[in-house]
Tab-separated table of C-alpha atoms and ligand atoms in Angstrom:
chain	number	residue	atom	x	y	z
R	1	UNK	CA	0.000	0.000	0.000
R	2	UNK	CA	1.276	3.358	-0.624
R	3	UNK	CA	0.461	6.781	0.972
R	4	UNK	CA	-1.471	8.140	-2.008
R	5	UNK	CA	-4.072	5.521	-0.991
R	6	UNK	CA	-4.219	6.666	2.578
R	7	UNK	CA	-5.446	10.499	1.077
R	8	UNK	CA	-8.635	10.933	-0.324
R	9	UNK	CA	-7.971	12.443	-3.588
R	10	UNK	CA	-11.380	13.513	-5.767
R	11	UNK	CA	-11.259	10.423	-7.484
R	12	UNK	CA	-11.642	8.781	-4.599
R	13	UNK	CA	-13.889	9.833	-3.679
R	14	UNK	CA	-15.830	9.931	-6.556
R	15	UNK	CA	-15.277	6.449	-6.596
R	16	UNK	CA	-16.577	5.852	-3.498
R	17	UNK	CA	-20.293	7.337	-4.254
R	18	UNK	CA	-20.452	5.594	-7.923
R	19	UNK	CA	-18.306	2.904	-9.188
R	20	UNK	CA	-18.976	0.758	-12.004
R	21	UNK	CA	-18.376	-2.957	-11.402
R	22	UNK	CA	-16.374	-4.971	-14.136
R	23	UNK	CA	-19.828	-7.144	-14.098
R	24	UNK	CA	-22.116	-4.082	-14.884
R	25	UNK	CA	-23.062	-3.731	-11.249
R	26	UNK	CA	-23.531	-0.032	-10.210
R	27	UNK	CA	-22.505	0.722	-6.483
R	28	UNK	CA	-23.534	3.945	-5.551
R	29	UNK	CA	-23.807	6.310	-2.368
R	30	UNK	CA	-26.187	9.006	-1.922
R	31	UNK	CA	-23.671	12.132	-1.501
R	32	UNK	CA	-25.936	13.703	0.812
R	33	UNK	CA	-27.724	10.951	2.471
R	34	UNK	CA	-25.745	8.417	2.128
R	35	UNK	CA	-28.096	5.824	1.822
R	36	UNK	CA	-26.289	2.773	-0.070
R	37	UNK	CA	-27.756	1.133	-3.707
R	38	UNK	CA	-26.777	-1.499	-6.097
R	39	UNK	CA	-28.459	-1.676	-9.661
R	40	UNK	CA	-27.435	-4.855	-10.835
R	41	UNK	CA	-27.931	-6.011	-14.416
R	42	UNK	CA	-30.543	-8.817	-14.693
R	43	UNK	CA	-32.657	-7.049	-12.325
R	44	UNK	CA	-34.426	-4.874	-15.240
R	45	UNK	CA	-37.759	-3.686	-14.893
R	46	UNK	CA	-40.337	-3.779	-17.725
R	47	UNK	CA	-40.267	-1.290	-20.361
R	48	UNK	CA	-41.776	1.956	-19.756
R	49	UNK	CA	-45.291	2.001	-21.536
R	50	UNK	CA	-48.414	3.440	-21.752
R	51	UNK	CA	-50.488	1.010	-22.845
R	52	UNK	CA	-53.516	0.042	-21.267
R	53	UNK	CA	-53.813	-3.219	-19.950
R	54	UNK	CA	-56.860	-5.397	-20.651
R	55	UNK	CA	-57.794	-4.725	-17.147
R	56	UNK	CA	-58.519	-1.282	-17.323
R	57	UNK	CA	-62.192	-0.532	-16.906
R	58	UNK	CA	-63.925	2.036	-19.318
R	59	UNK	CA	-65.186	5.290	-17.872
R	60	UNK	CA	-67.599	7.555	-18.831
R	61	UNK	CA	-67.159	10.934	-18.906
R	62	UNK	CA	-68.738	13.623	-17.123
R	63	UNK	CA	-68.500	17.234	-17.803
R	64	UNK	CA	-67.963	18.782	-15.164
R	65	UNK	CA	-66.061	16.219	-13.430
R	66	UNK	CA	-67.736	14.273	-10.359
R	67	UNK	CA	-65.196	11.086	-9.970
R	68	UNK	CA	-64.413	11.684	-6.320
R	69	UNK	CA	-64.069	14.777	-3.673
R	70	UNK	CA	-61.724	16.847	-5.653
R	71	UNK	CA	-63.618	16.776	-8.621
R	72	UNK	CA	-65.445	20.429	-9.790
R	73	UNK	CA	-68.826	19.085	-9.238
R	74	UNK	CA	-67.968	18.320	-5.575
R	75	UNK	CA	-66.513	21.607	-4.332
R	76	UNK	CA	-67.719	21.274	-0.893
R	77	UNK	CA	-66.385	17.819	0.150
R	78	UNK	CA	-62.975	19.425	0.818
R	79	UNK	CA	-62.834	22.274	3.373
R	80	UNK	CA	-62.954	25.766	2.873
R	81	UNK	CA	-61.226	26.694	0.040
R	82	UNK	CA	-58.291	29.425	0.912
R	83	UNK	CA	-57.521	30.769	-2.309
R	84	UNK	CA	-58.303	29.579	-6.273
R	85	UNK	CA	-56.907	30.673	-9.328
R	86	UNK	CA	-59.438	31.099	-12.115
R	87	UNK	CA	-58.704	31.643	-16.068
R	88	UNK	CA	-60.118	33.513	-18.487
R	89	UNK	CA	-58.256	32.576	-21.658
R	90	UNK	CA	-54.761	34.085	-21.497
R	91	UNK	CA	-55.439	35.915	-18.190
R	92	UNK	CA	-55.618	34.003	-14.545
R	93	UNK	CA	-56.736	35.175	-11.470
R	94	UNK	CA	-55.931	34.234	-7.961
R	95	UNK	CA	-58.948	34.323	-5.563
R	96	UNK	CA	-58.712	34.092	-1.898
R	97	UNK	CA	-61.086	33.395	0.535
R	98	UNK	CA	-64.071	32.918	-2.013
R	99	UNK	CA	-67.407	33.232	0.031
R	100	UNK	CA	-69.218	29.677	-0.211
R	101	UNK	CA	-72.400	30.635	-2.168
R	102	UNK	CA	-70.230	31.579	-5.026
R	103	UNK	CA	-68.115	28.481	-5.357
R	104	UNK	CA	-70.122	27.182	-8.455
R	105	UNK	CA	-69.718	30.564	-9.682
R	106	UNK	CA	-66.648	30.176	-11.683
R	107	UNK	CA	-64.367	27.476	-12.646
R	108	UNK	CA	-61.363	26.425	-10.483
R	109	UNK	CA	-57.951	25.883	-12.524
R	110	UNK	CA	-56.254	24.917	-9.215
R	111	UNK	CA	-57.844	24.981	-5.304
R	112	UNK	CA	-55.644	25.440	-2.024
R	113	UNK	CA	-57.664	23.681	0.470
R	114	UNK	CA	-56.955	22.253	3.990
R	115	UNK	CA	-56.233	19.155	4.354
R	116	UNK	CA	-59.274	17.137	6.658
R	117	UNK	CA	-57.061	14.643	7.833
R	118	UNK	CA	-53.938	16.555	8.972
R	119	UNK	CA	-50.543	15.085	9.354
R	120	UNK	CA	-49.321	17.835	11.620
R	121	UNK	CA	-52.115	19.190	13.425
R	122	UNK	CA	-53.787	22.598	14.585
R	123	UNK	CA	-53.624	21.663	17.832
R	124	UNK	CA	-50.299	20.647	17.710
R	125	UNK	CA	-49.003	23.898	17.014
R	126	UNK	CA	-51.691	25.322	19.650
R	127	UNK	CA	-50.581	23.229	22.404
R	128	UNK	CA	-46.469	23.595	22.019
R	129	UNK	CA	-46.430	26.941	20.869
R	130	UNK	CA	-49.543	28.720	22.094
R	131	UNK	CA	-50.520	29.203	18.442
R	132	UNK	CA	-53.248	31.600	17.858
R	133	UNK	CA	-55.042	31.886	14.423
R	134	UNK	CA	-54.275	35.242	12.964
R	135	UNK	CA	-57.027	37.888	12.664
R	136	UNK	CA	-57.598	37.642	9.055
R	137	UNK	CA	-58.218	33.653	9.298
R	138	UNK	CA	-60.578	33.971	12.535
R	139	UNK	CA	-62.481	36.587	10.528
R	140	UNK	CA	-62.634	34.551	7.546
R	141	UNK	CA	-63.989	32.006	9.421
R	142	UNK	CA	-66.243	34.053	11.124
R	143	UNK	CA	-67.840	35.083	7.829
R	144	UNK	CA	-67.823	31.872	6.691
R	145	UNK	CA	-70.104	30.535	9.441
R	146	UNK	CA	-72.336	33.295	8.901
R	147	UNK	CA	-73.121	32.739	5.491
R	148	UNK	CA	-75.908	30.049	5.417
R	149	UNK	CA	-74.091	28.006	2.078
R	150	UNK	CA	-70.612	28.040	4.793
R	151	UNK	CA	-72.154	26.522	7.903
R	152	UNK	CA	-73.843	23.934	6.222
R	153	UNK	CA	-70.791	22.936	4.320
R	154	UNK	CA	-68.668	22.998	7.226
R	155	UNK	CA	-71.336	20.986	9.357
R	156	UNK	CA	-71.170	18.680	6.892
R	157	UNK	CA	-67.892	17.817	6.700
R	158	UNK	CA	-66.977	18.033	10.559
R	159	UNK	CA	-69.740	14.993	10.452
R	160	UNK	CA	-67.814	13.382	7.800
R	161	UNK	CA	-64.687	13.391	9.624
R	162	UNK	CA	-66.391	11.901	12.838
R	163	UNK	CA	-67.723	9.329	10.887
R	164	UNK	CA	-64.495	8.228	9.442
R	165	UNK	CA	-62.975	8.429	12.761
R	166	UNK	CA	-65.411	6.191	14.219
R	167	UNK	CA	-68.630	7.888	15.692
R	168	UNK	CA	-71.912	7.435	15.516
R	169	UNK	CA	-74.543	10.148	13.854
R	170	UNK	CA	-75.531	9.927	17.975
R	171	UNK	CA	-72.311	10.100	19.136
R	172	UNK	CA	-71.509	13.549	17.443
R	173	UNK	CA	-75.388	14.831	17.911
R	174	UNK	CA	-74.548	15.011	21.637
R	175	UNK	CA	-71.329	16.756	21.188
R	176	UNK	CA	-72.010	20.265	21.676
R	177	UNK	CA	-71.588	22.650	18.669
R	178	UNK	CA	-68.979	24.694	20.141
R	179	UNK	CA	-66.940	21.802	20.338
R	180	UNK	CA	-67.607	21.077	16.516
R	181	UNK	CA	-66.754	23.854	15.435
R	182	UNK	CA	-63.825	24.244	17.219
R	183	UNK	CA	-62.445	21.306	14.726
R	184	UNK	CA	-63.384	23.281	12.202
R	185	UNK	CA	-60.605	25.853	13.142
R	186	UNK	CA	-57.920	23.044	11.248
R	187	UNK	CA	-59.692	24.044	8.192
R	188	UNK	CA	-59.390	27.600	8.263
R	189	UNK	CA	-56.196	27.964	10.502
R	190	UNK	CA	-54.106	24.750	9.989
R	191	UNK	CA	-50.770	24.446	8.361
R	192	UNK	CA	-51.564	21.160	6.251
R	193	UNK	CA	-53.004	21.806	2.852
R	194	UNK	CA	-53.621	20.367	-0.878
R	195	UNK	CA	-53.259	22.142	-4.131
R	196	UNK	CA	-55.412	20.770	-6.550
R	197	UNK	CA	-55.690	20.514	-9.944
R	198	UNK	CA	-58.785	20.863	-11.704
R	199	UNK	CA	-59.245	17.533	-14.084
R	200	UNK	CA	-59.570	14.070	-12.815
R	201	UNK	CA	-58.619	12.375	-16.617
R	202	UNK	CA	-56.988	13.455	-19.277
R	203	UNK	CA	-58.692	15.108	-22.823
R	204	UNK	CA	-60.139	11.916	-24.866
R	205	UNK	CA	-59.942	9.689	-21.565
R	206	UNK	CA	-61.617	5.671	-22.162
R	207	UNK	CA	-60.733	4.203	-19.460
R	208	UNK	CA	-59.909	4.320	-15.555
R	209	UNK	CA	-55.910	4.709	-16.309
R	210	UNK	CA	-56.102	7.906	-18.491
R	211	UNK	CA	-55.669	9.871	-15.741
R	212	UNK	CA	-54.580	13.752	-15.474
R	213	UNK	CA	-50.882	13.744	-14.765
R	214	UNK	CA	-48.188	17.200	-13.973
R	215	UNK	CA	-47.577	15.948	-18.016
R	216	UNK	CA	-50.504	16.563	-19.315
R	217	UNK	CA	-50.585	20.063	-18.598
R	218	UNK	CA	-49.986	22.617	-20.966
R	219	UNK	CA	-46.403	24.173	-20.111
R	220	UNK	CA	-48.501	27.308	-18.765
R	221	UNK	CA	-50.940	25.244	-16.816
R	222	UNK	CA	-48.093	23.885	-15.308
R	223	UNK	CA	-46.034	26.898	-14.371
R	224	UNK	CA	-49.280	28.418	-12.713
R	225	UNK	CA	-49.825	24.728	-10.789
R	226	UNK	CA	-45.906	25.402	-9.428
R	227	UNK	CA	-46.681	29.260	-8.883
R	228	UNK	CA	-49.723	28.502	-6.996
R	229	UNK	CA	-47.794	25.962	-5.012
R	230	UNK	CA	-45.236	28.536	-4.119
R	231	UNK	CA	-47.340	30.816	-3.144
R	232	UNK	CA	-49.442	28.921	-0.960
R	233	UNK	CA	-46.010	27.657	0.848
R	234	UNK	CA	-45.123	31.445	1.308
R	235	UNK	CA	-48.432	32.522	2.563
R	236	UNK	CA	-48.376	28.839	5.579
R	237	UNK	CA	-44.854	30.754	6.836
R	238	UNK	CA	-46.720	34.245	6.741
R	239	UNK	CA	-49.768	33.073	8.847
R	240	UNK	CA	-47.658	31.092	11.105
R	241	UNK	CA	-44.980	32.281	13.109
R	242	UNK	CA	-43.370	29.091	14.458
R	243	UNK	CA	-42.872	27.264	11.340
R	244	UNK	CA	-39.196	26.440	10.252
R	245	UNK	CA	-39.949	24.504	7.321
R	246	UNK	CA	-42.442	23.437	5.061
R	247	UNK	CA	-42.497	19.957	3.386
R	248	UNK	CA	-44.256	20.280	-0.515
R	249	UNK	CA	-44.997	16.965	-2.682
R	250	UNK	CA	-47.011	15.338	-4.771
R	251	UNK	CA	-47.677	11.205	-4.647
R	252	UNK	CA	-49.149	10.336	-7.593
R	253	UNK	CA	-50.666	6.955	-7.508
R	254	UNK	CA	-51.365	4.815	-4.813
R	255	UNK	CA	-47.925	3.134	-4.960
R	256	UNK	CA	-46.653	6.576	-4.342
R	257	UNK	CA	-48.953	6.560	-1.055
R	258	UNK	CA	-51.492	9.295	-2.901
R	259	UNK	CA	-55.303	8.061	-1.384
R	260	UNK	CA	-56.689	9.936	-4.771
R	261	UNK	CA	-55.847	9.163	-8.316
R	262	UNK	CA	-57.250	12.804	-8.685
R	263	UNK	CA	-53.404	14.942	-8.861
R	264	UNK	CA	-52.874	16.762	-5.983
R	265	UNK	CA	-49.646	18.574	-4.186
R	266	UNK	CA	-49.432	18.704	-0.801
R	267	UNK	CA	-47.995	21.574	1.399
R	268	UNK	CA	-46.955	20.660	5.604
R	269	UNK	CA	-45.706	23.297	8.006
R	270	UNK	CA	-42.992	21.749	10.344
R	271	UNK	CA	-41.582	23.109	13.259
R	272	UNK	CA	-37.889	21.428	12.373
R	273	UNK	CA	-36.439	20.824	9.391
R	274	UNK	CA	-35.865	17.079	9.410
R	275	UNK	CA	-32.883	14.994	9.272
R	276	UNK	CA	-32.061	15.347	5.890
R	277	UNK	CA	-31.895	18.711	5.528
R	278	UNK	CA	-30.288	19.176	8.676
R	279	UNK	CA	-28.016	16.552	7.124
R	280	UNK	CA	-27.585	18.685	3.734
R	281	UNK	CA	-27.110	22.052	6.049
R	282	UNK	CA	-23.915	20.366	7.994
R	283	UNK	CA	-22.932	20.052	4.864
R	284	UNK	CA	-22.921	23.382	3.291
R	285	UNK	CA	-21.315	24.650	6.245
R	286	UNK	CA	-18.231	22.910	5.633
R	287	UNK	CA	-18.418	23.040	1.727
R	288	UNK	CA	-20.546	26.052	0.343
R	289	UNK	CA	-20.237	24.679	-3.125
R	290	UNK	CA	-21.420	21.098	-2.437
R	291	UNK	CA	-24.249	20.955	-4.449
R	292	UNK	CA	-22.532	21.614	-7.471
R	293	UNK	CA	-19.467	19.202	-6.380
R	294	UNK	CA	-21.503	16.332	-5.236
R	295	UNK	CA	-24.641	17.350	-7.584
R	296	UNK	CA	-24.565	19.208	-10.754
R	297	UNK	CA	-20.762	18.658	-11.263
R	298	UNK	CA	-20.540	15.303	-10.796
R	299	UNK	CA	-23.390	14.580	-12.618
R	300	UNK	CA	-21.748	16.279	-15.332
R	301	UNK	CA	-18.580	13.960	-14.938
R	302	UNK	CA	-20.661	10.886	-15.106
R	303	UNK	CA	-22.842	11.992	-18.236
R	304	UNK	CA	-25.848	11.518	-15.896
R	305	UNK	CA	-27.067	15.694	-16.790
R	306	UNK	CA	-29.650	15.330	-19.807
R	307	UNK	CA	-31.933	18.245	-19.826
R	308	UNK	CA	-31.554	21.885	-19.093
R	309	UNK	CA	-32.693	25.591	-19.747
R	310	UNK	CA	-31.437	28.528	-18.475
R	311	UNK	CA	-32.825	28.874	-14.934
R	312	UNK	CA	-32.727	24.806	-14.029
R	313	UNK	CA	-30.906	21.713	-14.195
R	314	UNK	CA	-31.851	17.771	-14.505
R	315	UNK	CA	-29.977	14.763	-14.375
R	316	UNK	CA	-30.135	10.939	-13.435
R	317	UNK	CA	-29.587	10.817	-9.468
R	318	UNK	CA	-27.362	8.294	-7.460
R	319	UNK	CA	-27.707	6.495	-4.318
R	320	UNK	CA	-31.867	6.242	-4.082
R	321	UNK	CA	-33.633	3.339	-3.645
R	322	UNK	CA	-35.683	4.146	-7.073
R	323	UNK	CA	-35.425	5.763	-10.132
R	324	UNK	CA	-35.060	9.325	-9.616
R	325	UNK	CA	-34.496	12.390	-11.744
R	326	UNK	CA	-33.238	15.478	-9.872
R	327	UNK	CA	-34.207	19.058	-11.132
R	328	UNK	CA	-32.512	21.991	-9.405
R	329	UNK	CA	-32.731	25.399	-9.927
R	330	UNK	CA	-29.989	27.239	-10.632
R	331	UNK	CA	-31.155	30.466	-9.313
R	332	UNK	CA	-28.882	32.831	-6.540
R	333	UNK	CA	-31.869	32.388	-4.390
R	334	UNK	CA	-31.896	29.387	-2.189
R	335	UNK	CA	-35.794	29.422	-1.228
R	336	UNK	CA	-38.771	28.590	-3.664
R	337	UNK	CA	-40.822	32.554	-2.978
R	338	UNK	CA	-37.342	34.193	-3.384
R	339	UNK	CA	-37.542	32.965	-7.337
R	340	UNK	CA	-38.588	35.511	-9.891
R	341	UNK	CA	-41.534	34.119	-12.059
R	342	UNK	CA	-38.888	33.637	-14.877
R	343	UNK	CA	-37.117	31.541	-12.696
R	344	UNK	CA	-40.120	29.407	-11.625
R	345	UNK	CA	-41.159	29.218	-14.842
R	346	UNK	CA	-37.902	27.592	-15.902
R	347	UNK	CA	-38.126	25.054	-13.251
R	348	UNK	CA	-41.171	24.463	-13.909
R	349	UNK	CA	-41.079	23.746	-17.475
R	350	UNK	CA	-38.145	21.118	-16.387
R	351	UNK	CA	-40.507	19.399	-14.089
R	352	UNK	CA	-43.583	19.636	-16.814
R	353	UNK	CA	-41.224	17.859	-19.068
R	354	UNK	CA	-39.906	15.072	-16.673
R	355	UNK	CA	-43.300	14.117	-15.864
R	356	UNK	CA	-44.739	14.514	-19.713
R	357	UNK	CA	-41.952	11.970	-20.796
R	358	UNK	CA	-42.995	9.922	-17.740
R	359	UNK	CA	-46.053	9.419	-18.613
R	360	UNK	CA	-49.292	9.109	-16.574
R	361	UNK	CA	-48.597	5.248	-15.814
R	362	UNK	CA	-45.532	5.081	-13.544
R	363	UNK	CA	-46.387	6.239	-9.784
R	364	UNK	CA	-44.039	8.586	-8.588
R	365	UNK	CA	-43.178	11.375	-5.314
R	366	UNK	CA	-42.191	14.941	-6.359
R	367	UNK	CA	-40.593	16.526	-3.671
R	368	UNK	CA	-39.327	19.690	-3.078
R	369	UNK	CA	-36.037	20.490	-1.209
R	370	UNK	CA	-34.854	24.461	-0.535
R	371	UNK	CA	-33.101	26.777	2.107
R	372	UNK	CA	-35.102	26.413	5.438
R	373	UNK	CA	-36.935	29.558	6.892
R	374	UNK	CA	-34.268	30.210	9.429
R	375	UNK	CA	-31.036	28.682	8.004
R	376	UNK	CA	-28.235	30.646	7.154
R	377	UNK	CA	-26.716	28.976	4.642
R	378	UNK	CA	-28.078	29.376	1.355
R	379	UNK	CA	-29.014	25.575	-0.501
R	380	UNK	CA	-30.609	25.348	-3.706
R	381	UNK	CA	-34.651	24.898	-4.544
R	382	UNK	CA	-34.724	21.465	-5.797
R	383	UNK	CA	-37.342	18.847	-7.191
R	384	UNK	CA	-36.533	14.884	-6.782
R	385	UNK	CA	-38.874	12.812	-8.557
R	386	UNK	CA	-39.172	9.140	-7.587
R	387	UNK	CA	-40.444	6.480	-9.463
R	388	UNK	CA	-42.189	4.124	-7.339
R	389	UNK	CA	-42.092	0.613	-9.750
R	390	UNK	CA	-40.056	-1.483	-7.217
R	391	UNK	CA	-40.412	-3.698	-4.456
R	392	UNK	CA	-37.782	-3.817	-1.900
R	393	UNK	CA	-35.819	-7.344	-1.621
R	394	UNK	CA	-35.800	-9.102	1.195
R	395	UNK	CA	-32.198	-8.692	2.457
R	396	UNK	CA	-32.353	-4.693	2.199
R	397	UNK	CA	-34.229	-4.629	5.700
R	398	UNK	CA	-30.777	-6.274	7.082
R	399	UNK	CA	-28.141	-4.892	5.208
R	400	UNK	CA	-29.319	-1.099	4.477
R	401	UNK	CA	-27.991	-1.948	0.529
R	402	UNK	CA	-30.719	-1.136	-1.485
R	403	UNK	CA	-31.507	-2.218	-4.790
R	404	UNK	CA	-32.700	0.203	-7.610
R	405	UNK	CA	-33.651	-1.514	-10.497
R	406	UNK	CA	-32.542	0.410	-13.047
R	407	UNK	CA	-28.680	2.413	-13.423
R	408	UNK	CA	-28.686	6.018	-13.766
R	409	UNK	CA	-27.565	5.801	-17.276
R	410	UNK	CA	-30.720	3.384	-17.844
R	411	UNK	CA	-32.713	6.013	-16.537
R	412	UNK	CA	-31.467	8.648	-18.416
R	413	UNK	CA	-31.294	6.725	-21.567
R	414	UNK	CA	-35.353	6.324	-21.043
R	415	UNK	CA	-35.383	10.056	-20.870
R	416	UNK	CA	-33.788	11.012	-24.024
R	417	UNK	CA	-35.818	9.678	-27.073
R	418	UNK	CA	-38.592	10.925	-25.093
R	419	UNK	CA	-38.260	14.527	-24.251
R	420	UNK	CA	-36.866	14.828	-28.404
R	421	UNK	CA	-40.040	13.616	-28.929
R	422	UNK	CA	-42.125	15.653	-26.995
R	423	UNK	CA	-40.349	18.838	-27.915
R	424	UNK	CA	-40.523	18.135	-31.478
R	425	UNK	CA	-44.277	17.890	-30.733
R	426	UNK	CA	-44.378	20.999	-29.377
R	427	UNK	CA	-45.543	19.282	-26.150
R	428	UNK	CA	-43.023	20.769	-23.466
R	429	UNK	CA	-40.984	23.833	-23.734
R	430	UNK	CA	-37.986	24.240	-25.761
R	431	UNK	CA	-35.184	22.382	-23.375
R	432	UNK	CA	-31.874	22.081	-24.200
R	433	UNK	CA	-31.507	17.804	-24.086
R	434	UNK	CA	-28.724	15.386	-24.158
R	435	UNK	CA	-25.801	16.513	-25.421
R	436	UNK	CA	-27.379	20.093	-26.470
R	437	UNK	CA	-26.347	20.360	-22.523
R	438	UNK	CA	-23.857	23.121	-22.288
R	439	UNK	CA	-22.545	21.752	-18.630
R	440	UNK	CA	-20.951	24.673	-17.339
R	441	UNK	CA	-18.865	24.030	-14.467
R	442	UNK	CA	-20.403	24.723	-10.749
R	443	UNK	CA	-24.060	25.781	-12.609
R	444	UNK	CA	-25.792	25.979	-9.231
R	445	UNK	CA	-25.679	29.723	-8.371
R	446	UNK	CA	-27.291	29.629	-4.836
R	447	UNK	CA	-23.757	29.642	-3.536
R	448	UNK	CA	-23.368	33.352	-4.587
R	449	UNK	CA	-24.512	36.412	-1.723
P	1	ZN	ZN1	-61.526	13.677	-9.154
């Protein structure tokens, strides 16, 4: 052994988080989780398709859509609705705090409601932190109550929830209606929320599988789905003063743990930021470039970058237990409501066109990654999107190796003919894909003051 091999030079290193086995095998280590994954060849998932199997039932098509509680026919079976963004041709419109009797009014593009069945709950934040709804939520509420079309829906749906947590129609007639409506309070003041989209199936659906995907937007729909998103996420640290992060994502299909096929995003206020980020934090604290060094660059190295524009960046990930395609932004501003709309358009239309070349058939988690509320140190927005298509093996449980069945070259070679495709179609923006790439060096900008 000699003393070079003692030293971690870059290689090394790099070594260490990807290496290519003489047999095909690809080791890999998550940079910044370092979770551990083997794709090993023989282990290769079906082709990516859309075709329908013979299973698929036939649907028929409503206008408007009344498939399930987020449909447009069914406005009240979510609560209140906190803010909607309407379209009139070319020109959208954000609405907040539209009074009840004039939900059928107009049609929603996208709806920011609460979520009835909160992860982190109202009274959790009441009960560590003394939360108190602010004034314009208790008076929204209080009009809401007093409009005839409000109290009904909200006494509806506080039933509903009792029901599904167990109660008898007796049970909750003898709890008194102060207490009722003090669950109602989640609704109007609680930090858990969904953004969702308007259509259920896609244009020209047949059958139960043609659902509406993030890919079957238009690139505008799209970039006002990600807007709205971002604003709702700004507006959840606004109205609550104790929050320190906020988790956004989207499951789409039930293998992706979504309980609607109808698409949906999902916005939580936390009051930590988790042990990943924390994770990705100690990081940047030691290394302020380590996103580029351990992310964009070294993607770059490996040929694992295939899609860009100017404000965003996607390539092929390493070290997750599934498929996944990581977008990042490559803005100077670490936190999602810092971007210009420029910038969240370009995002955006990297997402749209991840998700377009996906497909509407493979389940997958979008998640979002940024700068928390109160950290210093600047880290890039970022989108991971997981395909969910495998089943852990049995020995992962002991071992912590994972197995991802499919290399990040795989993945990205499943990308490619795709998104040419689809741009030639006119389908998703105008991308720059493959080797169009320009790969600067250190791309990421959030590192800069
Ligand atoms: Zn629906």
């Amino acid at each position: 052994m000699n003393h070079h091999s003692i030293e971690e030079s870059g290689a090394m290193q790099a070594a260490t988080y990807y290496n290519v086995m003489p047999d095909g095998t690809v080791k890999q280590v998550n940079p910044f989780t370092g979770t551990e994954v083997w794709a090993v060849p023989g282990r290769r998932t079906r082709p990516l398709t859309n075709e329908t199997p013979h299973t698929a039932k036939t649907i028929e098509i409503h206008t408007p859509g009344d498939y399930c509680s987020f449909c447009p026919s069914r406005y009240f079976e979510p609560p209140p609705e906190k803010s909607r963004l309407i379209r009139n041709y070319d020109e959208w419109q954000k609405i907040d705090f539209l009074a009840p009797d004039k939900y059928h009014e107009t049609t929603a593009e996208f709806r920011r409601v609460g979520n009835m069945f909160e992860i982190v709950t109202l009274d959790y934040w009441r009960k560590n932190y003394a939360y108190k709804m602010i004034g314009s939520r208790q008076k929204w509420k209080e009009e809401y109550l007093a409009n005839a079309a409000g109290l009904k829906h909200i006494t509806d749906i506080i039933y509903y929830k009792m029901r599904q947590e167990g109660r008898t129609d007796e049970q909750i007639e003898k709890i008194p209606m102060t207490e009722k409506l003090a669950i109602a309070d989640a609704f109007f003041g609680g930090g858990h929320e969904l953004i969702i989209a308007k259509r259920h199936y896609k244009e020209g659906a047949q059958n139960e599988l043609d659902l509406f995907s993030s890919g079957e937007m238009s690139i505008e729909e799209h970039f006002r789905y990600f807007k709205f998103t971002v604003d709702a996420l700004h507006d959840v640290i606004e109205t609550n003063r104790y929050v320190r992060y906020v988790s956004v994502f989207q499951n789409w299909l039930r293998p992706a743990g979504a309980s609607f096929d109808h698409l949906h995003k999902q916005i939580v206020a936390l009051d930590e930021w988790g042990a990943s980020i924390e994770n990705q934090v100690r990081m940047l604290r030691q290394d302020p470039n380590v996103f580029n060094q351990y992310g964009a660059n070294f993607a770059t190295h490996h040929n694992l970058v295939f899609a860009e524009n100017d404000h965003a960046i996607a390539y092929a990930g390493i070290g997750h237990r599934s498929p996944t395609i990581e977008i990042y932004s490559r803005s100077a501003s670490g936190r999602p409501y810092e971007h210009s709309d420029e910038e969240i358009r370009g995002i955006s239309n990297l997402v749209h066109a991840m998700h377009a070349a996906m497909g509407t058939q493979i389940s997958c988690n979008e998640e979002w990654y940024y700068t928390p509320v109160d950290a210093v140190y600047k880290m890039p927005w970022h989108v991971l999107i997981k395909w969910r298509i495998n089943v852990p093996a049995g020995f992962e449980g002991g071992t912590s190796i994972y197995i991802n069945p499919m290399t990040p070259i795989e993945l990205r070679d499943k990308m490619v003919p795709r998104l040419y495709k689809l741009r030639d179609e006119n389908k998703i923006d105008r991308i720059r894909i493959a080797e169009e790439c320009r790969v600067d060096p250190n791309p990421l900008k959030y590192y800069l003051k």
